[in-house]
């Protein structure tokens, strides 16, 4: 930090070969409270500058060895000497010396013989001006930090990164060298944020930034760069997305080595406060000049490659290839199709029976959306619901599901079908923004339905997110007479706390555990434990994905209340479901 005149006793360096002048200057300046350091020639002055770091310099022009002009130039080359006020002491008031003093970087000049009181004021004026100047420089730096660096991690932001990339690309073009752009996205970061809170999420991002920096510094590429340069070579674009550029690449494989090093480094647990967190990342790589010649395209292609890495199963890296562009176009047209489907009601709601495992009879259904696409055919909800969420269409979509479910219930009621509870899946995205209680209440008010006609299926992440508001909404739904179940139990951040805090009626054991219940004693033990826990909390247990009669029997013997699965029936259209209920078969025959 540059010292300023506002601090006590600024230090003035006097550079003059004449002993008498130095003596008089010292006396005059010290009387005014300045501290003084002397140098008897320019070489000594430059040599001592770094250590002394004076607040101002009085510099004689006529000196042997290095004259005042050259001394001034040498000090200005110092990074800390750029803004130090330098007062040139010229022998003669000739225009030529004044010109040369100005050209060599002097701040001001004073002529000999020196008028001592004036000298003191000159120094004070200079310091005051430099203080104001340094203030401006500091502000500018601050603004730069804000405008070009990510405040959380201290890494470059998108603007800075793109600028530096453009700059480095110009050099790479001139030098005919290769460069890689890495686009990195953390896997499942949202879950961590949702379950452990933004505070922990932020700290995690900071730690990730540090690990990336370490990996990059250890790479050969960066050791060839100047120290300060590397600062703008890693950026956080926002959220959990990072970009890295690797200039002067010997061959593209070196980029994959860096990607691997980052993945290995991130695989080590992060300990944040009391949490031990495991994460992974997916990385996409594009190479200059092969995959693009400007920053925009290289970043876009690295981003596409990152998506590909995610699709390939996360925790990996992928190089960009041209075929990804086609995929991106396909994705775009898929998204357009979804927008249209939401607008044009291209979905239908199907129903999967939920069976009472004790008597084998249907006592409810889960509604599952189907999309019959004109050219793609049946599209699975696992494929289109994430897109609907990403496109911000989940609200109109959920409205449709609720209206459709209510309509179907009314139809069954009018046609004398015995009352069955219909479960509706509610996406965790924007759960609190969905005005769910109002929507369900309206759907009930508009019909002659009983509130207990509905069960709301939420996932564990809903409870972790904004828990205060979630609690209120769930209580409201329960107040209306609906029941609430936790879907896919055991696959997220299951916490007994949630089950105790929130008004939950039932737990759905994920089919992942049911699948191997016959062969894996561990899965069987987990299922048994979930059932026991639910019983002690007076909750109902629903097993998902029952496909064999062995699983059916085992779950029933374990005391599981309800079940659904292909053994009984997959999700089927409303008419087929109606028939099945009217037949009133008992699935106990399957045992
Ligand atoms: P989920 O709520 O866990 O639904 C159960 C999924 O398991 C359904 O897949 C169902 O068809 C499937 N399934 C049922 N029995 C068996 C079985 O015995 N074996 C196997 N292997 N699978 C079985 P689906 O219909 O493809 O739905 C996938 C997910 O999409 C659902 O998982 C749910 O999270 C979501 N989803 C479906 N419809 C909606 C909806 O209307 N709104 C929202 N927000 N999400 C929905
Ligand atoms: Mg469900
Ligand atoms: Mg489920």
CSV table of C-alpha atoms in Angstrom, one decimal, residues 54-485:
chain,number,residue,atom,x,y,z
A,54,UNK,CA,9.7,7.0,-0.2
A,55,UNK,CA,6.5,9.1,-0.4
A,56,UNK,CA,8.3,11.7,-2.7
A,57,UNK,CA,11.7,12.2,-4.2
A,58,UNK,CA,13.7,15.4,-4.7
A,59,UNK,CA,15.9,14.7,-7.6
A,60,UNK,CA,18.9,16.7,-8.8
A,61,UNK,CA,19.3,16.9,-12.5
A,62,UNK,CA,23.1,17.3,-12.8
A,63,UNK,CA,24.8,14.3,-11.3
A,64,UNK,CA,27.7,12.1,-12.3
A,65,UNK,CA,27.1,8.4,-13.3
A,66,UNK,CA,23.3,8.5,-13.7
A,67,UNK,CA,21.8,11.9,-14.2
A,68,UNK,CA,18.4,13.0,-12.9
A,69,UNK,CA,16.6,12.3,-16.1
A,70,UNK,CA,17.8,8.7,-16.3
A,71,UNK,CA,17.2,8.2,-12.6
A,72,UNK,CA,13.7,9.4,-12.9
A,73,UNK,CA,13.1,7.1,-15.9
A,74,UNK,CA,14.5,4.1,-13.9
A,75,UNK,CA,12.2,4.8,-10.9
A,76,UNK,CA,9.2,5.1,-13.1
A,77,UNK,CA,9.9,1.6,-14.5
A,78,UNK,CA,9.5,0.2,-10.9
A,79,UNK,CA,5.9,-1.0,-10.4
A,80,UNK,CA,5.8,0.9,-7.1
A,81,UNK,CA,7.5,4.0,-8.6
A,82,UNK,CA,4.8,4.7,-11.2
A,83,UNK,CA,2.9,7.1,-9.0
A,84,UNK,CA,5.6,8.4,-6.7
A,85,UNK,CA,5.8,12.2,-6.9
A,86,UNK,CA,9.2,13.3,-8.2
A,87,UNK,CA,10.4,16.9,-7.9
A,88,UNK,CA,13.2,17.7,-10.3
A,89,UNK,CA,15.7,20.2,-9.0
A,90,UNK,CA,17.2,21.9,-12.1
A,91,UNK,CA,20.1,24.2,-12.1
A,92,UNK,CA,18.8,26.5,-14.8
A,93,UNK,CA,15.4,27.5,-15.8
A,94,UNK,CA,15.9,26.6,-19.4
A,95,UNK,CA,13.1,25.2,-21.4
A,96,UNK,CA,15.2,22.3,-22.6
A,97,UNK,CA,15.8,20.9,-19.1
A,98,UNK,CA,12.1,21.4,-18.2
A,99,UNK,CA,11.1,19.5,-21.3
A,100,UNK,CA,13.5,16.7,-20.6
A,101,UNK,CA,12.4,16.5,-17.0
A,102,UNK,CA,8.8,16.2,-18.1
A,103,UNK,CA,9.6,13.6,-20.7
A,104,UNK,CA,11.5,11.5,-18.2
A,105,UNK,CA,8.4,11.4,-16.0
A,106,UNK,CA,9.0,14.1,-13.4
A,107,UNK,CA,6.0,15.4,-11.5
A,108,UNK,CA,7.2,19.0,-11.0
A,109,UNK,CA,10.3,21.0,-11.1
A,110,UNK,CA,12.0,23.7,-8.9
A,111,UNK,CA,15.1,25.7,-9.8
A,112,UNK,CA,18.2,26.4,-7.9
A,113,UNK,CA,19.0,28.5,-5.9
A,114,UNK,CA,16.3,27.0,-3.8
A,115,UNK,CA,13.8,29.1,-2.0
A,116,UNK,CA,13.4,26.9,1.2
A,117,UNK,CA,9.9,27.9,2.3
A,118,UNK,CA,8.7,27.4,-1.3
A,119,UNK,CA,10.4,24.0,-1.5
A,120,UNK,CA,8.5,22.8,1.6
A,121,UNK,CA,5.2,23.9,0.0
A,122,UNK,CA,6.1,22.3,-3.3
A,123,UNK,CA,6.6,19.0,-1.5
A,124,UNK,CA,3.4,19.3,0.4
A,125,UNK,CA,1.4,20.2,-2.7
A,126,UNK,CA,2.8,17.3,-4.5
A,127,UNK,CA,1.9,14.9,-1.8
A,128,UNK,CA,-1.6,16.2,-1.5
A,129,UNK,CA,-2.0,15.8,-5.3
A,130,UNK,CA,-0.6,12.3,-5.2
A,131,UNK,CA,-2.9,11.4,-2.3
A,132,UNK,CA,-5.9,12.4,-4.3
A,133,UNK,CA,-4.5,10.6,-7.3
A,134,UNK,CA,-3.8,7.5,-5.4
A,135,UNK,CA,-7.4,7.6,-4.1
A,136,UNK,CA,-8.6,7.7,-7.6
A,137,UNK,CA,-6.3,4.8,-8.5
A,138,UNK,CA,-7.6,2.8,-5.5
A,139,UNK,CA,-11.2,3.4,-6.5
A,140,UNK,CA,-10.5,2.5,-10.0
A,141,UNK,CA,-9.0,-0.8,-8.8
A,142,UNK,CA,-12.0,-1.4,-6.7
A,143,UNK,CA,-14.3,-0.8,-9.6
A,144,UNK,CA,-12.2,-3.1,-11.7
A,145,UNK,CA,-12.4,-5.8,-9.1
A,146,UNK,CA,-16.1,-5.5,-9.0
A,147,UNK,CA,-16.5,-5.3,-12.8
A,148,UNK,CA,-14.1,-8.0,-13.7
A,149,UNK,CA,-13.7,-10.4,-10.8
A,150,UNK,CA,-16.2,-12.7,-9.1
A,151,UNK,CA,-16.6,-11.4,-5.6
A,152,UNK,CA,-17.1,-14.9,-4.1
A,153,UNK,CA,-14.1,-16.7,-5.4
A,154,UNK,CA,-11.9,-13.8,-6.5
A,155,UNK,CA,-11.6,-15.5,-9.9
A,156,UNK,CA,-12.2,-13.6,-13.2
A,157,UNK,CA,-15.8,-13.2,-14.1
A,158,UNK,CA,-17.3,-13.9,-17.5
A,159,UNK,CA,-16.4,-10.5,-19.0
A,160,UNK,CA,-12.8,-10.6,-17.8
A,161,UNK,CA,-12.4,-14.2,-19.0
A,162,UNK,CA,-13.8,-13.5,-22.4
A,163,UNK,CA,-11.6,-10.4,-22.8
A,164,UNK,CA,-8.5,-12.2,-21.7
A,165,UNK,CA,-9.3,-15.1,-24.0
A,166,UNK,CA,-9.7,-12.8,-27.0
A,167,UNK,CA,-6.4,-11.2,-26.1
A,168,UNK,CA,-4.6,-14.5,-25.7
A,169,UNK,CA,-6.1,-15.8,-28.9
A,170,UNK,CA,-4.6,-13.0,-30.9
A,171,UNK,CA,-1.2,-14.1,-29.5
A,172,UNK,CA,-1.9,-17.7,-30.2
A,173,UNK,CA,-2.8,-16.9,-33.8
A,174,UNK,CA,0.4,-14.9,-34.2
A,175,UNK,CA,2.6,-17.6,-32.6
A,176,UNK,CA,0.6,-20.4,-34.2
A,177,UNK,CA,0.1,-22.2,-30.9
A,178,UNK,CA,-2.8,-24.2,-29.7
A,179,UNK,CA,-5.1,-23.4,-26.8
A,180,UNK,CA,-7.7,-25.2,-24.8
A,181,UNK,CA,-10.9,-23.9,-23.2
A,182,UNK,CA,-12.2,-26.1,-20.3
A,183,UNK,CA,-15.9,-25.6,-19.3
A,184,UNK,CA,-16.6,-27.2,-15.9
A,185,UNK,CA,-19.9,-27.7,-14.1
A,186,UNK,CA,-20.3,-29.3,-10.7
A,187,UNK,CA,-22.5,-32.4,-10.6
A,188,UNK,CA,-25.5,-32.2,-8.3
A,189,UNK,CA,-24.4,-28.9,-6.8
A,190,UNK,CA,-28.0,-27.9,-6.5
A,191,UNK,CA,-28.7,-30.7,-4.1
A,192,UNK,CA,-25.9,-29.6,-1.9
A,193,UNK,CA,-27.2,-26.1,-1.9
A,194,UNK,CA,-30.7,-27.2,-1.3
A,195,UNK,CA,-29.9,-29.6,1.5
A,196,UNK,CA,-27.0,-27.9,3.3
A,197,UNK,CA,-27.9,-24.3,2.6
A,198,UNK,CA,-26.4,-21.5,0.5
A,199,UNK,CA,-23.9,-20.6,3.1
A,200,UNK,CA,-22.2,-24.0,2.8
A,201,UNK,CA,-22.7,-23.9,-1.0
A,202,UNK,CA,-20.8,-20.6,-1.1
A,203,UNK,CA,-17.9,-21.9,0.9
A,204,UNK,CA,-17.8,-25.0,-1.2
A,205,UNK,CA,-17.5,-22.9,-4.4
A,206,UNK,CA,-14.6,-21.0,-2.8
A,207,UNK,CA,-12.8,-24.2,-2.0
A,208,UNK,CA,-13.4,-25.6,-5.5
A,209,UNK,CA,-11.9,-22.4,-6.9
A,210,UNK,CA,-8.8,-22.9,-4.8
A,211,UNK,CA,-8.4,-26.5,-5.9
A,212,UNK,CA,-8.8,-25.5,-9.5
A,213,UNK,CA,-6.1,-22.8,-9.1
A,214,UNK,CA,-3.8,-25.3,-7.4
A,215,UNK,CA,-4.2,-27.8,-10.3
A,216,UNK,CA,-3.6,-25.1,-12.9
A,217,UNK,CA,-0.5,-23.8,-11.1
A,218,UNK,CA,1.0,-27.2,-11.0
A,219,UNK,CA,0.5,-27.7,-14.7
A,220,UNK,CA,3.4,-27.1,-17.1
A,221,UNK,CA,1.3,-24.8,-19.1
A,222,UNK,CA,1.0,-22.2,-16.4
A,223,UNK,CA,4.5,-22.3,-15.2
A,224,UNK,CA,5.3,-20.8,-18.6
A,225,UNK,CA,3.1,-17.8,-17.8
A,226,UNK,CA,3.9,-14.8,-15.8
A,227,UNK,CA,2.5,-14.9,-12.2
A,228,UNK,CA,-0.1,-12.3,-12.6
A,229,UNK,CA,-1.4,-13.5,-15.9
A,230,UNK,CA,-2.9,-16.7,-14.5
A,231,UNK,CA,-5.4,-14.7,-12.5
A,232,UNK,CA,-7.6,-14.1,-15.5
A,233,UNK,CA,-7.2,-17.6,-16.9
A,234,UNK,CA,-9.7,-19.2,-14.5
A,235,UNK,CA,-13.1,-17.8,-14.1
A,236,UNK,CA,-16.4,-18.5,-12.4
A,237,UNK,CA,-19.1,-17.7,-14.9
A,238,UNK,CA,-21.8,-17.9,-12.3
A,239,UNK,CA,-23.4,-20.5,-10.2
A,240,UNK,CA,-21.3,-23.7,-10.3
A,241,UNK,CA,-19.8,-23.1,-13.7
A,242,UNK,CA,-16.1,-22.5,-14.1
A,243,UNK,CA,-14.0,-21.9,-17.2
A,244,UNK,CA,-10.3,-22.3,-17.7
A,245,UNK,CA,-8.0,-21.5,-20.6
A,246,UNK,CA,-4.8,-23.3,-21.2
A,247,UNK,CA,-2.7,-21.4,-23.7
A,248,UNK,CA,0.5,-22.6,-25.5
A,249,UNK,CA,-0.7,-26.1,-25.5
A,250,UNK,CA,1.8,-28.7,-26.8
A,251,UNK,CA,-1.0,-31.1,-27.8
A,252,UNK,CA,-4.7,-31.5,-26.9
A,253,UNK,CA,-4.0,-34.5,-24.7
A,254,UNK,CA,-2.3,-32.1,-22.2
A,255,UNK,CA,-5.7,-30.5,-21.8
A,256,UNK,CA,-7.2,-33.8,-20.8
A,257,UNK,CA,-4.4,-34.3,-18.3
A,258,UNK,CA,-5.4,-31.0,-16.6
A,259,UNK,CA,-9.1,-32.0,-16.7
A,260,UNK,CA,-8.2,-35.3,-15.1
A,261,UNK,CA,-6.1,-33.6,-12.4
A,262,UNK,CA,-9.0,-31.3,-11.6
A,263,UNK,CA,-11.4,-34.3,-11.3
A,264,UNK,CA,-9.0,-36.2,-9.1
A,265,UNK,CA,-8.5,-33.2,-6.9
A,266,UNK,CA,-12.2,-32.5,-6.5
A,267,UNK,CA,-12.8,-36.2,-5.7
A,268,UNK,CA,-11.2,-35.6,-2.3
A,269,UNK,CA,-13.7,-34.8,0.4
A,270,UNK,CA,-14.3,-31.2,1.3
A,271,UNK,CA,-14.8,-30.6,5.0
A,272,UNK,CA,-16.9,-27.6,5.6
A,273,UNK,CA,-17.9,-26.7,9.1
A,274,UNK,CA,-19.2,-30.1,10.4
A,275,UNK,CA,-20.0,-31.5,6.9
A,276,UNK,CA,-18.0,-33.8,4.9
A,277,UNK,CA,-18.9,-33.2,1.3
A,278,UNK,CA,-18.2,-35.3,-1.8
A,279,UNK,CA,-18.5,-33.7,-5.2
A,280,UNK,CA,-17.6,-34.3,-8.8
A,281,UNK,CA,-17.6,-32.2,-11.9
A,282,UNK,CA,-18.1,-32.6,-15.6
A,283,UNK,CA,-15.7,-30.9,-17.9
A,284,UNK,CA,-16.0,-30.1,-21.6
A,285,UNK,CA,-12.9,-29.2,-23.7
A,286,UNK,CA,-12.6,-27.2,-26.9
A,287,UNK,CA,-9.3,-26.6,-28.8
A,288,UNK,CA,-8.2,-23.6,-30.7
A,289,UNK,CA,-7.9,-23.5,-33.7
A,290,UNK,CA,-9.6,-26.9,-34.3
A,291,UNK,CA,-12.9,-26.2,-32.7
A,292,UNK,CA,-13.2,-22.5,-33.2
A,293,UNK,CA,-11.2,-19.3,-33.6
A,294,UNK,CA,-12.9,-16.8,-31.3
A,295,UNK,CA,-13.8,-16.7,-27.6
A,296,UNK,CA,-17.5,-17.0,-28.1
A,297,UNK,CA,-17.4,-20.1,-30.2
A,298,UNK,CA,-14.7,-21.8,-28.1
A,299,UNK,CA,-16.7,-21.3,-25.0
A,300,UNK,CA,-19.9,-22.4,-26.6
A,301,UNK,CA,-18.3,-25.6,-27.9
A,302,UNK,CA,-16.7,-26.4,-24.5
A,303,UNK,CA,-20.1,-25.9,-22.9
A,304,UNK,CA,-21.7,-28.3,-25.4
A,305,UNK,CA,-18.9,-30.8,-24.7
A,306,UNK,CA,-19.6,-30.4,-21.0
A,307,UNK,CA,-23.2,-31.4,-21.5
A,308,UNK,CA,-22.0,-34.4,-23.3
A,309,UNK,CA,-19.8,-35.3,-20.4
A,310,UNK,CA,-22.8,-35.0,-18.1
A,311,UNK,CA,-24.8,-37.3,-20.3
A,312,UNK,CA,-22.0,-39.8,-20.4
A,313,UNK,CA,-22.4,-40.2,-16.6
A,314,UNK,CA,-20.8,-37.2,-14.9
A,315,UNK,CA,-17.5,-36.9,-13.2
A,316,UNK,CA,-15.7,-37.0,-16.5
A,317,UNK,CA,-14.5,-34.9,-19.4
A,318,UNK,CA,-15.2,-34.8,-23.1
A,319,UNK,CA,-13.7,-33.1,-26.1
A,320,UNK,CA,-15.9,-31.1,-28.3
A,321,UNK,CA,-16.8,-32.8,-31.6
A,322,UNK,CA,-18.9,-31.6,-34.5
A,323,UNK,CA,-21.7,-34.1,-33.9
A,324,UNK,CA,-22.5,-32.3,-30.6
A,325,UNK,CA,-23.7,-29.3,-32.6
A,326,UNK,CA,-26.3,-31.6,-34.2
A,327,UNK,CA,-27.3,-32.8,-30.7
A,328,UNK,CA,-27.6,-29.2,-29.6
A,329,UNK,CA,-29.9,-28.5,-32.5
A,330,UNK,CA,-32.0,-31.5,-31.6
A,331,UNK,CA,-32.2,-30.3,-28.1
A,332,UNK,CA,-33.4,-26.9,-29.3
A,333,UNK,CA,-36.1,-28.4,-31.4
A,334,UNK,CA,-37.1,-30.7,-28.5
A,335,UNK,CA,-37.4,-27.7,-26.3
A,336,UNK,CA,-39.6,-25.9,-28.8
A,337,UNK,CA,-41.7,-29.0,-29.0
A,338,UNK,CA,-42.1,-29.0,-25.2
A,339,UNK,CA,-43.2,-25.4,-25.3
A,340,UNK,CA,-45.8,-26.2,-27.8
A,341,UNK,CA,-46.9,-29.3,-25.9
A,342,UNK,CA,-47.5,-27.3,-22.8
A,343,UNK,CA,-49.5,-24.7,-24.8
A,344,UNK,CA,-51.4,-27.3,-26.8
A,345,UNK,CA,-52.2,-29.9,-24.2
A,346,UNK,CA,-50.4,-32.7,-25.8
A,347,UNK,CA,-50.0,-34.6,-22.5
A,348,UNK,CA,-52.2,-37.2,-21.0
A,349,UNK,CA,-52.4,-38.4,-17.5
A,350,UNK,CA,-52.1,-42.1,-16.9
A,351,UNK,CA,-52.7,-44.0,-13.7
A,352,UNK,CA,-50.7,-46.7,-11.9
A,353,UNK,CA,-52.8,-48.6,-9.3
A,354,UNK,CA,-51.6,-48.6,-5.7
A,355,UNK,CA,-52.4,-51.8,-4.0
A,356,UNK,CA,-53.1,-52.6,-0.4
A,357,UNK,CA,-50.6,-55.4,0.1
A,358,UNK,CA,-52.6,-57.0,2.9
A,359,UNK,CA,-55.8,-57.6,1.0
A,360,UNK,CA,-54.4,-57.3,-2.5
A,361,UNK,CA,-57.0,-54.7,-3.6
A,362,UNK,CA,-56.5,-51.4,-5.4
A,363,UNK,CA,-56.9,-48.5,-3.0
A,364,UNK,CA,-55.4,-45.6,-4.9
A,365,UNK,CA,-53.4,-44.6,-7.9
A,366,UNK,CA,-50.5,-42.5,-8.8
A,367,UNK,CA,-51.0,-40.2,-11.8
A,368,UNK,CA,-48.0,-40.2,-14.2
A,369,UNK,CA,-47.8,-37.9,-17.1
A,370,UNK,CA,-47.4,-39.2,-20.6
A,371,UNK,CA,-46.4,-37.2,-23.7
A,372,UNK,CA,-47.3,-38.6,-27.0
A,373,UNK,CA,-45.1,-36.7,-29.4
A,374,UNK,CA,-46.2,-36.6,-33.1
A,375,UNK,CA,-42.8,-37.9,-34.3
A,376,UNK,CA,-40.9,-39.0,-31.2
A,377,UNK,CA,-43.7,-41.2,-30.0
A,378,UNK,CA,-44.0,-41.8,-26.2
A,379,UNK,CA,-41.6,-39.6,-24.4
A,380,UNK,CA,-40.8,-40.6,-20.8
A,381,UNK,CA,-41.5,-38.0,-18.1
A,382,UNK,CA,-37.9,-38.5,-16.8
A,383,UNK,CA,-36.8,-37.0,-20.1
A,384,UNK,CA,-39.2,-34.1,-20.5
A,385,UNK,CA,-39.9,-33.0,-16.9
A,386,UNK,CA,-36.3,-31.8,-16.3
A,387,UNK,CA,-36.6,-29.8,-19.6
A,388,UNK,CA,-39.9,-28.4,-18.5
A,389,UNK,CA,-38.3,-27.3,-15.3
A,390,UNK,CA,-35.3,-25.7,-17.1
A,391,UNK,CA,-37.6,-23.9,-19.5
A,392,UNK,CA,-39.6,-22.4,-16.7
A,393,UNK,CA,-42.7,-24.1,-17.8
A,394,UNK,CA,-43.3,-26.1,-14.6
A,395,UNK,CA,-46.0,-23.8,-13.3
A,396,UNK,CA,-48.4,-24.1,-16.3
A,397,UNK,CA,-47.6,-27.8,-16.5
A,398,UNK,CA,-48.4,-28.5,-12.9
A,399,UNK,CA,-51.6,-26.5,-13.3
A,400,UNK,CA,-52.6,-28.8,-16.1
A,401,UNK,CA,-51.8,-31.9,-14.1
A,402,UNK,CA,-53.9,-30.7,-11.1
A,403,UNK,CA,-56.8,-29.8,-13.3
A,404,UNK,CA,-56.7,-33.0,-15.2
A,405,UNK,CA,-56.4,-35.1,-12.0
A,406,UNK,CA,-59.4,-33.3,-10.6
A,407,UNK,CA,-61.4,-33.8,-13.8
A,408,UNK,CA,-60.7,-37.5,-13.7
A,409,UNK,CA,-61.7,-37.9,-10.1
A,410,UNK,CA,-65.0,-36.1,-10.8
A,411,UNK,CA,-65.6,-38.5,-13.7
A,412,UNK,CA,-65.0,-41.6,-11.5
A,413,UNK,CA,-67.1,-40.2,-8.7
A,414,UNK,CA,-70.0,-39.5,-11.1
A,415,UNK,CA,-69.8,-42.9,-12.6
A,416,UNK,CA,-70.0,-44.7,-9.3
A,417,UNK,CA,-66.4,-45.8,-8.9
A,418,UNK,CA,-65.5,-46.3,-5.2
A,419,UNK,CA,-63.5,-43.4,-3.8
A,420,UNK,CA,-59.8,-43.8,-4.4
A,421,UNK,CA,-57.0,-41.5,-3.4
A,422,UNK,CA,-55.1,-40.1,-6.4
A,423,UNK,CA,-51.5,-39.2,-5.9
A,424,UNK,CA,-50.1,-36.2,-7.9
A,425,UNK,CA,-46.3,-35.7,-8.3
A,426,UNK,CA,-45.2,-32.1,-7.6
A,427,UNK,CA,-41.9,-31.0,-8.8
A,428,UNK,CA,-39.5,-29.6,-6.3
A,429,UNK,CA,-38.7,-26.7,-8.7
A,430,UNK,CA,-40.3,-23.6,-7.5
A,431,UNK,CA,-42.4,-25.6,-5.0
A,432,UNK,CA,-43.0,-22.5,-2.9
A,433,UNK,CA,-44.0,-20.5,-5.9
A,434,UNK,CA,-46.6,-22.8,-7.1
A,435,UNK,CA,-49.5,-21.5,-4.9
A,436,UNK,CA,-50.3,-25.2,-4.5
A,437,UNK,CA,-52.9,-24.9,-1.7
A,438,UNK,CA,-54.9,-22.4,-3.8
A,439,UNK,CA,-54.6,-24.5,-6.9
A,440,UNK,CA,-55.9,-27.6,-5.2
A,441,UNK,CA,-58.6,-25.7,-3.3
A,442,UNK,CA,-59.8,-24.2,-6.6
A,443,UNK,CA,-59.8,-27.6,-8.3
A,444,UNK,CA,-61.8,-29.0,-5.4
A,445,UNK,CA,-64.2,-26.1,-5.1
A,446,UNK,CA,-64.9,-26.2,-8.9
A,447,UNK,CA,-66.0,-29.8,-8.5
A,448,UNK,CA,-67.8,-31.8,-5.9
A,449,UNK,CA,-64.7,-33.6,-4.8
A,450,UNK,CA,-63.7,-34.4,-1.3
A,451,UNK,CA,-60.3,-33.0,-0.4
A,452,UNK,CA,-59.1,-36.4,0.6
A,453,UNK,CA,-59.2,-37.4,-3.0
A,454,UNK,CA,-55.7,-36.2,-3.4
A,455,UNK,CA,-52.3,-37.1,-2.2
A,456,UNK,CA,-49.4,-34.8,-2.9
A,457,UNK,CA,-46.1,-36.5,-3.7
A,458,UNK,CA,-43.0,-34.4,-2.9
A,459,UNK,CA,-39.3,-35.4,-2.9
A,460,UNK,CA,-37.0,-35.0,0.0
A,461,UNK,CA,-35.3,-32.0,-1.5
A,462,UNK,CA,-38.5,-30.0,-1.2
A,463,UNK,CA,-38.3,-30.3,2.6
A,464,UNK,CA,-34.6,-29.2,2.6
A,465,UNK,CA,-35.4,-26.2,0.6
A,466,UNK,CA,-36.7,-23.0,2.3
A,467,UNK,CA,-38.1,-25.2,5.0
A,468,UNK,CA,-40.1,-22.5,6.8
A,469,UNK,CA,-42.2,-21.7,3.8
A,470,UNK,CA,-42.4,-25.4,2.8
A,471,UNK,CA,-43.8,-26.2,6.2
A,472,UNK,CA,-46.4,-23.6,5.9
A,473,UNK,CA,-47.5,-24.8,2.5
A,474,UNK,CA,-47.6,-28.5,3.6
A,475,UNK,CA,-49.6,-27.6,6.7
A,476,UNK,CA,-52.0,-25.7,4.5
A,477,UNK,CA,-52.4,-28.6,2.1
A,478,UNK,CA,-53.0,-30.9,5.1
A,479,UNK,CA,-55.5,-28.4,6.5
A,480,UNK,CA,-57.5,-28.8,3.3
A,481,UNK,CA,-57.7,-32.5,4.0
A,482,UNK,CA,-55.0,-33.8,1.6
A,483,UNK,CA,-52.3,-36.3,2.4
A,484,UNK,CA,-48.6,-35.9,1.7
A,485,UNK,CA,-46.2,-38.5,0.8
